[in-house]
Coordinates of C-alpha atoms and ligand atoms in Angstrom, one line a residue:
M281 CA 0.0 0.0 0.0
R282 CA 1.4 3.4 -1.0
L283 CA 0.6 6.4 1.2
L284 CA 1.1 10.1 0.7
L285 CA 1.5 12.1 3.9
V286 CA 1.1 15.9 4.0
S287 CA 0.1 18.3 6.8
D288 CA -0.4 21.9 7.7
L289 CA -1.4 23.1 4.2
H290 CA -3.0 26.1 6.0
Y291 CA -5.4 27.0 3.2
S292 CA -2.6 27.4 0.7
L293 CA -4.5 26.5 -2.5
P294 CA -1.4 25.8 -4.6
L295 CA -0.5 23.1 -2.0
F296 CA -4.0 21.6 -2.2
D297 CA -3.8 21.7 -6.0
W298 CA -0.5 19.8 -5.9
V299 CA -2.1 17.1 -3.7
V300 CA -5.1 16.8 -6.1
G301 CA -2.6 16.4 -9.0
V302 CA -0.7 13.5 -7.5
A303 CA -3.4 11.8 -5.4
G304 CA -4.1 9.3 -8.2
D305 CA -0.6 7.8 -7.7
F306 CA -1.5 6.7 -4.2
D307 CA -3.8 4.2 -2.4
V308 CA -4.2 6.5 0.6
V309 CA -3.7 10.2 1.1
V310 CA -3.3 11.4 4.7
M311 CA -3.7 15.0 5.6
A312 CA -2.7 15.4 9.2
G313 CA -4.4 18.6 10.2
D314 CA -4.3 22.4 9.9
H315 CA -6.2 22.4 6.6
L316 CA -7.4 25.9 7.4
D317 CA -5.6 29.0 8.5
L318 CA -6.7 31.2 11.4
A319 CA -4.6 34.2 10.1
S320 CA -6.2 34.1 6.6
L321 CA -8.2 37.0 5.5
V322 CA -10.8 34.5 4.1
D323 CA -13.6 33.7 6.5
G324 CA -13.2 30.3 8.2
R325 CA -16.5 29.0 6.9
A326 CA -15.6 29.9 3.4
Q327 CA -12.2 28.2 3.8
A328 CA -14.0 25.1 5.1
T329 CA -16.3 25.1 2.0
V330 CA -13.3 25.4 -0.4
V331 CA -11.3 22.7 1.4
R332 CA -14.2 20.3 1.5
K333 CA -14.3 20.6 -2.3
Y334 CA -10.6 19.8 -2.4
F335 CA -11.3 16.8 -0.3
D336 CA -13.9 15.7 -2.8
R337 CA -11.4 15.9 -5.6
I338 CA -8.8 14.0 -3.7
R339 CA -11.1 11.2 -2.5
A340 CA -12.2 10.7 -6.2
K341 CA -8.6 9.5 -6.8
A342 CA -7.6 7.8 -3.5
K343 CA -8.8 7.0 0.0
L344 CA -8.6 10.1 2.1
L345 CA -7.9 10.4 5.8
V346 CA -8.0 13.8 7.5
C347 CA -7.6 14.8 11.2
S348 CA -8.2 18.2 12.7
G349 CA -5.5 20.6 13.8
N350 CA -5.6 23.6 16.1
H351 CA -6.4 25.9 13.1
D352 CA -9.4 23.8 12.1
L353 CA -11.7 24.3 15.1
D354 CA -15.1 25.9 14.3
S355 CA -17.4 25.2 17.2
K356 CA -17.6 24.0 20.8
N357 CA -18.8 20.6 22.1
E358 CA -21.1 20.2 25.0
A359 CA -18.2 20.6 27.4
G360 CA -17.3 24.0 25.9
E361 CA -14.2 22.7 24.3
W362 CA -13.3 23.7 20.7
M363 CA -13.7 21.1 18.0
A364 CA -13.7 20.8 14.1
R365 CA -17.4 20.0 13.4
W366 CA -17.0 20.8 9.7
L367 CA -14.7 17.8 9.3
L368 CA -17.3 15.3 10.6
G369 CA -19.9 13.2 8.9
R370 CA -18.1 12.5 5.7
R371 CA -17.4 8.8 6.2
N372 CA -20.1 7.8 3.8
D373 CA -18.5 10.1 1.2
G374 CA -15.2 8.3 1.7
V375 CA -13.4 10.8 3.9
L376 CA -12.4 9.3 7.2
S377 CA -12.0 12.0 9.9
D378 CA -11.9 12.7 13.6
G379 CA -13.0 10.0 16.0
E380 CA -13.1 7.3 13.3
S381 CA -11.2 4.1 12.6
T382 CA -11.1 1.9 9.5
K383 CA -9.2 -1.0 8.1
I384 CA -7.6 -0.5 4.7
G385 CA -6.1 -3.8 3.6
D386 CA -4.6 -5.3 6.7
I387 CA -3.8 -1.9 8.3
L388 CA -6.0 -0.3 11.0
F389 CA -6.1 3.5 10.7
T390 CA -7.4 5.6 13.6
V391 CA -8.0 9.4 13.2
C392 CA -7.7 11.4 16.4
P393 CA -9.0 14.9 16.7
W394 CA -7.2 17.9 18.1
W395 CA -8.1 18.1 21.8
D396 CA -8.9 21.4 23.5
G397 CA -9.5 20.3 27.0
P398 CA -9.9 17.3 29.4
V399 CA -13.2 16.0 28.0
S400 CA -11.9 15.9 24.4
Q401 CA -8.7 14.3 25.6
A402 CA -10.5 11.6 27.6
E403 CA -12.6 10.9 24.5
I404 CA -9.5 10.2 22.5
G405 CA -8.4 7.8 25.3
R406 CA -11.7 5.9 24.9
Q407 CA -11.4 6.0 21.1
L408 CA -8.0 4.4 21.2
A409 CA -9.1 1.8 23.8
T410 CA -12.0 0.8 21.5
A411 CA -9.9 0.7 18.4
A412 CA -7.2 -1.4 20.1
K413 CA -9.7 -4.2 20.3
D414 CA -9.8 -4.4 16.5
R415 CA -6.1 -4.4 16.1
R416 CA -4.9 -7.6 14.4
G417 CA -1.8 -6.3 12.6
R418 CA -0.4 -2.9 11.9
W419 CA -2.0 0.2 13.4
I420 CA -1.5 3.8 12.1
W421 CA -2.7 6.9 13.9
L422 CA -3.3 10.4 12.6
Y423 CA -2.7 12.9 15.4
H424 CA -1.9 16.5 14.6
A425 CA 0.3 17.4 17.6
P426 CA 3.6 15.4 17.7
P427 CA 4.6 13.5 20.9
S428 CA 6.4 15.6 23.5
K429 CA 10.2 15.5 23.9
S430 CA 10.6 14.3 20.3
P431 CA 12.8 16.0 17.6
I432 CA 9.7 16.1 15.5
A433 CA 8.2 18.5 18.1
W434 CA 11.2 20.7 18.4
S435 CA 10.8 24.3 17.1
G436 CA 14.4 25.3 17.6
Q437 CA 13.6 26.9 20.9
R438 CA 11.2 24.6 22.7
Y439 CA 9.2 21.4 22.4
F440 CA 5.5 21.8 21.3
G441 CA 4.6 18.2 21.8
D442 CA 1.7 16.4 23.4
D443 CA 2.3 14.5 26.7
A444 CA -0.9 12.5 26.3
L445 CA 0.1 11.2 22.9
L446 CA 3.4 10.1 24.4
R447 CA 1.6 8.1 27.1
W448 CA -0.7 6.5 24.6
I449 CA 2.2 5.5 22.3
D450 CA 3.8 3.9 25.3
E451 CA 0.5 2.1 26.2
Y452 CA -0.6 0.9 22.7
K453 CA 2.6 0.8 20.8
P454 CA 1.1 1.7 17.4
D455 CA 3.3 1.0 14.4
I456 CA 3.1 4.6 13.0
V457 CA 1.8 8.0 14.1
I458 CA 1.4 10.7 11.5
C459 CA 1.6 14.2 12.9
G460 CA 2.2 17.8 11.9
H461 CA 1.8 21.0 13.9
V462 CA 5.5 22.0 14.5
H463 CA 6.3 23.5 11.1
E464 CA 10.0 24.1 11.8
A465 CA 10.9 20.8 13.3
P466 CA 12.6 19.2 10.2
Y467 CA 14.5 22.4 9.4
V468 CA 16.2 23.4 12.6
A469 CA 19.2 22.0 14.5
N470 CA 18.2 19.0 16.6
G471 CA 14.8 18.8 15.0
S472 CA 13.6 16.1 12.5
W473 CA 10.9 14.8 10.2
V474 CA 11.0 11.4 11.8
D475 CA 11.6 9.8 15.2
R476 CA 11.2 6.4 16.8
I477 CA 9.6 6.0 20.2
G478 CA 10.0 2.4 21.3
S479 CA 8.8 0.4 18.3
T480 CA 6.6 3.3 17.0
W481 CA 7.6 5.4 14.1
V482 CA 6.4 9.0 14.3
F483 CA 6.5 11.5 11.4
N484 CA 6.1 15.2 10.8
T485 CA 6.6 16.5 7.3
G486 CA 7.1 20.1 8.4
H487 CA 5.7 23.1 6.6
Y488 CA 7.0 26.1 4.7
L489 CA 5.6 28.5 2.1
G490 CA 5.7 27.3 -1.5
A491 CA 4.7 24.4 -3.6
P492 CA 5.1 21.5 -3.7
P493 CA 4.6 21.0 0.1
A494 CA 7.0 18.9 2.1
H495 CA 5.6 15.3 1.9
I496 CA 6.4 11.8 2.8
I497 CA 5.8 8.9 0.5
M498 CA 5.5 5.6 2.4
D499 CA 5.2 2.1 1.0
T500 CA 3.9 -0.3 3.6
D501 CA 4.9 -3.4 1.6
E502 CA 8.4 -2.1 0.9
K503 CA 8.5 -0.8 4.5
E504 CA 10.2 2.4 3.5
A505 CA 9.3 6.1 3.9
V506 CA 10.9 8.9 1.9
W507 CA 10.7 12.5 2.9
F508 CA 10.8 15.1 0.1
S509 CA 11.3 18.7 1.0
A510 CA 13.0 21.9 -0.1
A511 CA 15.7 21.0 2.4
G512 CA 16.5 17.7 0.9
T513 CA 15.3 14.1 0.5
Q514 CA 15.8 11.5 3.2
Y515 CA 14.6 8.0 3.9
V516 CA 14.1 5.4 6.6
H517 CA 13.6 1.7 6.3
L518 CA 10.8 0.8 8.8
E519 CA 12.2 -2.5 9.7
D520 CA 15.6 -1.1 10.7
G521 CA 16.3 1.0 13.7
L522 CA 16.6 4.8 13.4
T523 CA 20.1 6.0 13.1
R524 CA 21.1 9.7 12.9
P525 CA 22.1 11.5 10.9
I526 CA 19.4 10.2 8.7
P527 CA 20.7 9.3 5.3
N528 CA 20.0 11.4 2.2
L529 CA 18.5 9.6 -0.7
Q530 CA 21.0 9.1 -3.4
A531 CA 18.6 7.7 -6.0
L532 CA 14.9 7.0 -6.0
P533 CA 14.2 3.4 -4.9
D534 CA 12.9 1.0 -7.5
W535 CA 9.5 0.7 -5.9
L536 CA 9.1 4.5 -6.4
T537 CA 10.2 4.6 -10.0
A538 CA 8.7 1.3 -11.3
G539 CA 5.2 2.6 -11.7
N540 CA 4.0 5.8 -13.2
L541 CA 4.5 7.8 -10.1
S542 CA 6.1 11.2 -10.6
P543 CA 7.4 12.4 -7.3
A544 CA 8.5 15.9 -6.8
P545 CA 12.1 16.5 -7.9
D546 CA 14.7 16.6 -5.3
Q547 CA 15.2 20.3 -4.6
A548 CA 18.2 19.9 -2.4
Ligands
FE2_250 FE1 0.1 24.2 11.4

């Protein structure tokens, strides 16, 4: 199964256009939150309407999984905590979102929402406990905030990670967690786009202005993940341990060039 991972597109329409353009080359497209942008001059409801149309165009080409980020919150739940209501209720349209799990092939995917308070956080705990009962093989989570104390949560000055996620990784040991949120992490000293916590791989593509967006192409059969960015192209083999410095990709792997996939050129 081939996955495309992006995050933090922040209502940058050229970035959404790029995802639409390449989505057909993938089985699954994962968008790990912050689809909208709080600083945009465009009204949030208008942004959501436009982004939902992009979701429709992407899901016409690949399975689409989206989680909320802190820029996506549009209303409050009964506990008065912010949530992304506009993302919900699309499952029948083929868009898996906050609070949902599904199996694609032999992989269980669980999409966690951004939590704004203790009630929402506890709900994620129940969601993971329920989903864990369906786990038979590999388990992949979407979770906008990266785990605390990880290089993928390092901004260059402080960690912006989530302690709760770190505890849940320790408890459930998912195979992979796909995050975003800390835009600078891959581009600053002591930061990274990838980390390993116990047996769990965690990823954060990072974000910068300009298209194409930083992205990760992962092949779960080949068990490799390649990160393409304006700062270079690196890769990890998921069955090996993580060694730093992470190697730069010297040539595209056969599995990436054998089909008709046209990845972004290495801009290093
Ligand atoms: Fe963001």
